[in-house]
Short mmCIF file of C-alpha atoms in Angstrom, two decimals:
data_model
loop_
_atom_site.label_atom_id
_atom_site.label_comp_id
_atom_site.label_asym_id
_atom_site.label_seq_id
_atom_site.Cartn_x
_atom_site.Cartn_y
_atom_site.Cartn_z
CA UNK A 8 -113.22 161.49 -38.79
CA UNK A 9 -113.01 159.04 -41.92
CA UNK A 10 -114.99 155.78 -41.21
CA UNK A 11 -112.51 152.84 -41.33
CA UNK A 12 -114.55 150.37 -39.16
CA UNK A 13 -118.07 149.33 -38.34
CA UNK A 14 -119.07 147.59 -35.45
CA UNK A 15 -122.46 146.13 -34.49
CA UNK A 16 -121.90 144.31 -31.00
CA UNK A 17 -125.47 142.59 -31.06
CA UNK A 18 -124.88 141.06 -34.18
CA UNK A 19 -121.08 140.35 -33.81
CA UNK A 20 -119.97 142.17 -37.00
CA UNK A 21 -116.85 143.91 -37.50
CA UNK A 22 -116.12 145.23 -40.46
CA UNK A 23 -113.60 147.08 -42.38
CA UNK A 24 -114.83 150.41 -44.04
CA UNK A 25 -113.35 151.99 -47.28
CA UNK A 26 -113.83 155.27 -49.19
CA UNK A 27 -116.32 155.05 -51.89
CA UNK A 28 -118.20 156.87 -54.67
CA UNK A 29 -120.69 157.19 -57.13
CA UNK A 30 -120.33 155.09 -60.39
CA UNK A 31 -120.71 157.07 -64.14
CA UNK A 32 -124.97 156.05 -63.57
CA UNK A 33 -124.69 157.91 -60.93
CA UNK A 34 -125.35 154.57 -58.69
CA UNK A 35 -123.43 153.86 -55.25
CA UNK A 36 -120.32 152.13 -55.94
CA UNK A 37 -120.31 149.13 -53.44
CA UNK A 38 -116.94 147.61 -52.74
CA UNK A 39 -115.32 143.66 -52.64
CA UNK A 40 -115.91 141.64 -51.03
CA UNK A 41 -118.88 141.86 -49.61
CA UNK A 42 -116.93 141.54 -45.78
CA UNK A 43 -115.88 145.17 -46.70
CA UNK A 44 -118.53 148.34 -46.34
CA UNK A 45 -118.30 151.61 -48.27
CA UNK A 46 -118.70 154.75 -46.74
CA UNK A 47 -120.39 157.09 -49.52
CA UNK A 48 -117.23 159.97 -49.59
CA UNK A 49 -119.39 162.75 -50.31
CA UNK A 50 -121.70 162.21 -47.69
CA UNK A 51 -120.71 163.15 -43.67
CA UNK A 52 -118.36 162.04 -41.68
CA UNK A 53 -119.00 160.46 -38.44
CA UNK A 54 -119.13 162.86 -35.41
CA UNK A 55 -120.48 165.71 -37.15
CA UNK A 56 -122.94 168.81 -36.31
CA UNK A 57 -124.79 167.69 -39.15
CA UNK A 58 -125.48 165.58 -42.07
CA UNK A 59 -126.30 162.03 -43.23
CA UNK A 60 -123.30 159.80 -43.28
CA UNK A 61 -124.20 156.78 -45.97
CA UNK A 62 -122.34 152.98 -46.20
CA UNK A 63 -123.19 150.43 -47.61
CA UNK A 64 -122.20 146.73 -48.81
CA UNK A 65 -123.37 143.52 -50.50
CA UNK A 66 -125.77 141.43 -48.81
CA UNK A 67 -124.06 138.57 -50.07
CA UNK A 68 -121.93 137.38 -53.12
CA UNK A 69 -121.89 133.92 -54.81
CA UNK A 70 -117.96 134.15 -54.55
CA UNK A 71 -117.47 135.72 -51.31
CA UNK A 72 -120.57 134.31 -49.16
CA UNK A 73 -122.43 136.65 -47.00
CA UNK A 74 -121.57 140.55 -46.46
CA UNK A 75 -121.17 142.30 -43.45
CA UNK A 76 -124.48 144.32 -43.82
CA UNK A 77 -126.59 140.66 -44.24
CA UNK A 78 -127.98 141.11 -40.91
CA UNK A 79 -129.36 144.15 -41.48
CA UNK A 80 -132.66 142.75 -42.06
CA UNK A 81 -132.89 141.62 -38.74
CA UNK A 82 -131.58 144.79 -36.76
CA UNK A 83 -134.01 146.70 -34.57
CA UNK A 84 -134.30 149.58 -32.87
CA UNK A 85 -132.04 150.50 -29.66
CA UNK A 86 -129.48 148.62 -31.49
CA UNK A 87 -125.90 150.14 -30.86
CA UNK A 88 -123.96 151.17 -33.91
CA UNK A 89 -120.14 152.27 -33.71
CA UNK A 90 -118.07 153.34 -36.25
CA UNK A 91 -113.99 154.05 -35.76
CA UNK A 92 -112.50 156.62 -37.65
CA UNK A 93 -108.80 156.50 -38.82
CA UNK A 94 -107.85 158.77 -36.18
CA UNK A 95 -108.93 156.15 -33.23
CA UNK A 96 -111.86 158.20 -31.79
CA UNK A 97 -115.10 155.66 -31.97
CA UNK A 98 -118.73 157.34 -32.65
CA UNK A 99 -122.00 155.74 -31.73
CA UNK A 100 -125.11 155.41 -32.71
CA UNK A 101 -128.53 153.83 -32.05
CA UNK A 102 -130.62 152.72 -34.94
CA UNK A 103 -133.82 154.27 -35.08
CA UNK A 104 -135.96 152.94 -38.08
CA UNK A 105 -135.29 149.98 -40.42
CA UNK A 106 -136.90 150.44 -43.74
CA UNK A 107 -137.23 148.47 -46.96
CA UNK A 108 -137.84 149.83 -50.48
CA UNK A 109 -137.98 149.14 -53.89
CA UNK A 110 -134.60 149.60 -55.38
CA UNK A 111 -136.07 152.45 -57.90
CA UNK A 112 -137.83 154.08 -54.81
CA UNK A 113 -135.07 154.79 -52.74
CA UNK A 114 -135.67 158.12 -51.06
CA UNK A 115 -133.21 161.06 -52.09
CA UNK A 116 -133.47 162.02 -48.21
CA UNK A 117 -131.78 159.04 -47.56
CA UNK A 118 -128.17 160.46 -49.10
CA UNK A 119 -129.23 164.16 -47.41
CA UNK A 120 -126.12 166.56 -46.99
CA UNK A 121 -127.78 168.45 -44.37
CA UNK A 122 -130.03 168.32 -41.40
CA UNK A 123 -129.34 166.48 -37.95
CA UNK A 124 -126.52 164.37 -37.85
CA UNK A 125 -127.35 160.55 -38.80
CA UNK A 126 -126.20 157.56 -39.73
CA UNK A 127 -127.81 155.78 -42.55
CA UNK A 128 -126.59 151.60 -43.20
CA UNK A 129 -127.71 150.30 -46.74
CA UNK A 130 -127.76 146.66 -48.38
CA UNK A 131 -129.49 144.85 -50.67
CA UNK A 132 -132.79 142.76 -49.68
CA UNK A 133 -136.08 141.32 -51.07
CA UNK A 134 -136.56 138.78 -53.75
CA UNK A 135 -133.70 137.65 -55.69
CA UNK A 136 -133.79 137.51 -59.56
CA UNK A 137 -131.88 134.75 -60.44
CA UNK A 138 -131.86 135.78 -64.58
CA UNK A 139 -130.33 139.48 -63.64
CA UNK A 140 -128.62 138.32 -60.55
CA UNK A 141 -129.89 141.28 -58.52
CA UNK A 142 -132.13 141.75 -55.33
CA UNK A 143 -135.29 143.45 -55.68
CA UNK A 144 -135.13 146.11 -52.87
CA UNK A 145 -132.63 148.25 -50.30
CA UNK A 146 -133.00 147.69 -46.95
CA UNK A 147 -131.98 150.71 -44.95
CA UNK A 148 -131.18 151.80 -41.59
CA UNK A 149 -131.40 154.54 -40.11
CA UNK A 150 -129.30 155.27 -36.43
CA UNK A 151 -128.85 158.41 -34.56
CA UNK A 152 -125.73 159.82 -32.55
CA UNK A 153 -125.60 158.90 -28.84
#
C-alpha cells in the first residue's frame, strides 16, 4: 500500500508521508517542510514479499525548525516503526541497525529493489557546514517487518 503516514510511538512522531523521486543529479528529492517525509516512489511499498522501501526527510530547516526524522540519531534497536498506507491497513516494523555515513558513501544496497522486505529511514546528520549549508553525513535506519 502507498505510505501516507509514519509513526514512531517511542519517539512521539507522526508524520505525514508523500510520493517522491529522484532529482535530474540523480539525488533523492526530499520534500517541505521538513515535518513531511518522502517515500522514494520507485522503491517498495510497505507490506511487500520483498524489497527495500526508502523515506526520507530533513533533519531540520532554518525556516521550518526540526524534521520529523531529527530523532533518528537517537533511535535504537527493538524500536517499533509503523507506517499507514492510503488504504488504512498499518505495517510494522522493528529497526534493526542504525548507521551513519559519509554523504558520498552511502551504500547502493541501501535503495535495493530486491531481497527481504525492509524498511530503510534516511536523514541528514554529522557536522554542519555553515558556508554550504549542508550536513556532512546520512544517518540511516534500517527496520524489519514484524
Amino acid at each position: 500500500t502507498v505510505p501516507v503516514e509514519l509513526v514512531l510511538p517511542a519517539r512521539d512522531v507522526r508524520a505525514p508521508v508523500v510520493a517522491v523521486t529522484t532529482g535530474p543529479e540523480g539525488a533523492l528529492v526530499v520534500p517541505e517542510p521538513p515535518s513531511t517525509v518522502g517515500w522514494w516512489s520507485p522503491s517498495a511499498l510497505p507490506g511487500g514479499a520483498a524489497g527495500t522501501t526508502v523515506l526520507a526527510g530533513h533533519v531540520d530547516s532554518a525556516t521550518g525548525g526540526l524534521g520529523a526524522l531529527a530523532v533518528l540519531r537517537h533511535v535504537g534497536e527493538g524500536e517499533e516503526v509503523v507506517l499507514t498506507g492510503a488504504d488504512g491497513r498499518s505495517v510494522g516494523y522493528r529497526v534493526s541497525a542504525r548507521r551513519q555515513y559519509a554523504k558520498a558513501e552511502l551504500p547502493p544496497e541501501v535503495f535495493a529493489p530486491g531481497g527481504p522486505p525492509r524498511l530503510v529511514l534516511i536523514t541528514c546528520g554529522g557536522a554542519f557546514d555553515r558556508r554550504t549549508r549542508h550536513y556532512a553525513d546520512n544517518v540511516v535506519v534500517f527496520a524489519e517487518p514484524t
